[in-house]
GROMACS .gro file of C-alpha atoms in nm:
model
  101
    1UNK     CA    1   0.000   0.000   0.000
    2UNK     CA    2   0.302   0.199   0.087
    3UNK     CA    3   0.593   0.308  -0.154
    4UNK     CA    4   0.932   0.398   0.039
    5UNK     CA    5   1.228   0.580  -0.155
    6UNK     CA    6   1.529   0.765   0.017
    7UNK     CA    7   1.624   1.095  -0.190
    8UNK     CA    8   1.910   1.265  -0.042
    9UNK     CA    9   1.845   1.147   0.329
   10UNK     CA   10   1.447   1.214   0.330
   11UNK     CA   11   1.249   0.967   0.343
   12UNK     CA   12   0.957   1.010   0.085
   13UNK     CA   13   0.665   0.768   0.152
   14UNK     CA   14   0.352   0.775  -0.084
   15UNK     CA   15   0.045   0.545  -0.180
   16UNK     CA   16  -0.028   0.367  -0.432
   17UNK     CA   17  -0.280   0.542  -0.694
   18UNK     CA   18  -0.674   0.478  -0.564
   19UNK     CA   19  -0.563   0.451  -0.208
   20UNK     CA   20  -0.832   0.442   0.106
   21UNK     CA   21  -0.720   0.501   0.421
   22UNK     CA   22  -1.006   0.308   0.598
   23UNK     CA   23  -1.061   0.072   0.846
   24UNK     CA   24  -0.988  -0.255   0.644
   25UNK     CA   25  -0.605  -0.077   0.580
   26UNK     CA   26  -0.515   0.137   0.952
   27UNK     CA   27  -0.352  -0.165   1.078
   28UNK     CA   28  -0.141  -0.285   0.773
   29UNK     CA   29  -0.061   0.096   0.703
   30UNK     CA   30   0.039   0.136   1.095
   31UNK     CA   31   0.239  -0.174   1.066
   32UNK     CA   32   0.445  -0.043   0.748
   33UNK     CA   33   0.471   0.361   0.954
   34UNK     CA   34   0.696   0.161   1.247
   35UNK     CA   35   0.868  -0.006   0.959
   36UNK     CA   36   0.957   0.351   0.816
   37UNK     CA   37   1.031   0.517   1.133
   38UNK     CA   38   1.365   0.357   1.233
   39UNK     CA   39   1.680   0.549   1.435
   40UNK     CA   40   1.645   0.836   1.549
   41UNK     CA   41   1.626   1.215   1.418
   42UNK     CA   42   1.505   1.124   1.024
   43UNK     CA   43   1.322   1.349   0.809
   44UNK     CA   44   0.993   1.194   0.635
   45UNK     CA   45   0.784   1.382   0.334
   46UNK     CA   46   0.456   1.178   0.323
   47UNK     CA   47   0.259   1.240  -0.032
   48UNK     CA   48  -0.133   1.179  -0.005
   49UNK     CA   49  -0.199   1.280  -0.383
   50UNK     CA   50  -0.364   0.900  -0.427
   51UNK     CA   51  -0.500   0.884  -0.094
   52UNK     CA   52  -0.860   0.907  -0.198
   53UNK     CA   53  -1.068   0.849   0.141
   54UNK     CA   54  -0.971   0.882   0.462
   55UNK     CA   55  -1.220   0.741   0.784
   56UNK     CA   56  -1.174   0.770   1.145
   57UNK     CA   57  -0.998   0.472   1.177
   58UNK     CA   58  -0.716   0.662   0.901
   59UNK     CA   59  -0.678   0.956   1.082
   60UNK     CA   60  -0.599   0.754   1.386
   61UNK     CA   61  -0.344   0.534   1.204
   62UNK     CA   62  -0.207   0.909   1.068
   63UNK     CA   63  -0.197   1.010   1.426
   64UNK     CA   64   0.005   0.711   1.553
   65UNK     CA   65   0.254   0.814   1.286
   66UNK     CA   66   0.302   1.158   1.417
   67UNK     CA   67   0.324   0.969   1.774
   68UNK     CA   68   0.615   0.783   1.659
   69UNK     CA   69   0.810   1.079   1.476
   70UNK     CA   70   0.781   1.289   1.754
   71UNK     CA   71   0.876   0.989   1.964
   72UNK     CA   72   1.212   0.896   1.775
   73UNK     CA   73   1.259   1.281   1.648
   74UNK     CA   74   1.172   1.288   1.304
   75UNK     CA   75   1.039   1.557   1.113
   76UNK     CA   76   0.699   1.452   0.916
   77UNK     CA   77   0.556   1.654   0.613
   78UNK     CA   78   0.229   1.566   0.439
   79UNK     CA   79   0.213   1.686   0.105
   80UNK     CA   80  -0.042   1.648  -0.172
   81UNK     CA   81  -0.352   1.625  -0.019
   82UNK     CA   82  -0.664   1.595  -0.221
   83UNK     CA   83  -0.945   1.848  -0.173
   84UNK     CA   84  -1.203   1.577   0.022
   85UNK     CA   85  -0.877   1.482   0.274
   86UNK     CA   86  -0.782   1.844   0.329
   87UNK     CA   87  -1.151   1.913   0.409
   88UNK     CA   88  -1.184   1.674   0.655
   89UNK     CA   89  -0.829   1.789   0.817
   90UNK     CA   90  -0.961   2.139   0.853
   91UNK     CA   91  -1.313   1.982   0.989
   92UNK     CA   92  -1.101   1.826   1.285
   93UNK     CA   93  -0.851   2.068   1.276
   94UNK     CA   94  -0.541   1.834   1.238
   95UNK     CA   95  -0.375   2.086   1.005
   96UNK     CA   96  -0.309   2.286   1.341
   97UNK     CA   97  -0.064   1.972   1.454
   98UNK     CA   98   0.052   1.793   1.136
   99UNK     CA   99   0.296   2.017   0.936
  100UNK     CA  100   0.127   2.027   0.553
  101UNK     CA  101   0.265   2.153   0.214
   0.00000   0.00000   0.00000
């Protein structure tokens, strides 16, 4: 569900085109975040341009993410979000604690 690359020391994480962020996927995509998220002090650019749906049980798994950064001291960016995703960020106000591009 996840794609991993490291360009010049950032990791850049994305999802595969037609992505849902739902229940059926939280645990599998929390799984692959604590995968990621190794040593401490990284920098990770995380690109939602395919994420098409995102439920409660997403935003939690998003959340858990931003846990663990801040936990081992990375530095998380989303990027790319689509217009339904960005609405429901602004609705619970999680562009106030997740840096977004």
């Amino acid at each position: 569900m996840l794609q991993v690359n490291n360009v010049g020391g950032v990791t850049k994480v994305s999802f595969e085109p037609g992505s849902k962020l739902n229940l059926a996927q939280a645990s599998e995509v929390k799984a692959e975040f604590v995968n990621i998220v190794k040593g401490t002090g990284g920098r990770m650019e995380l690109d939602m341009k395919n994420l098409e749906y995102v439920d409660s049980s997403g935003v939690g798994a998003l959340l858990s993410l931003l846990r663990l950064c801040r936990e081992f001291k990375w530095d998380l960016t989303l990027m790319g979000l689509q217009p339904s995703v960005r609405e429901l960020f602004n609705l619970l106000q999680l562009h106030t604690i997740f840096k977004i591009k």
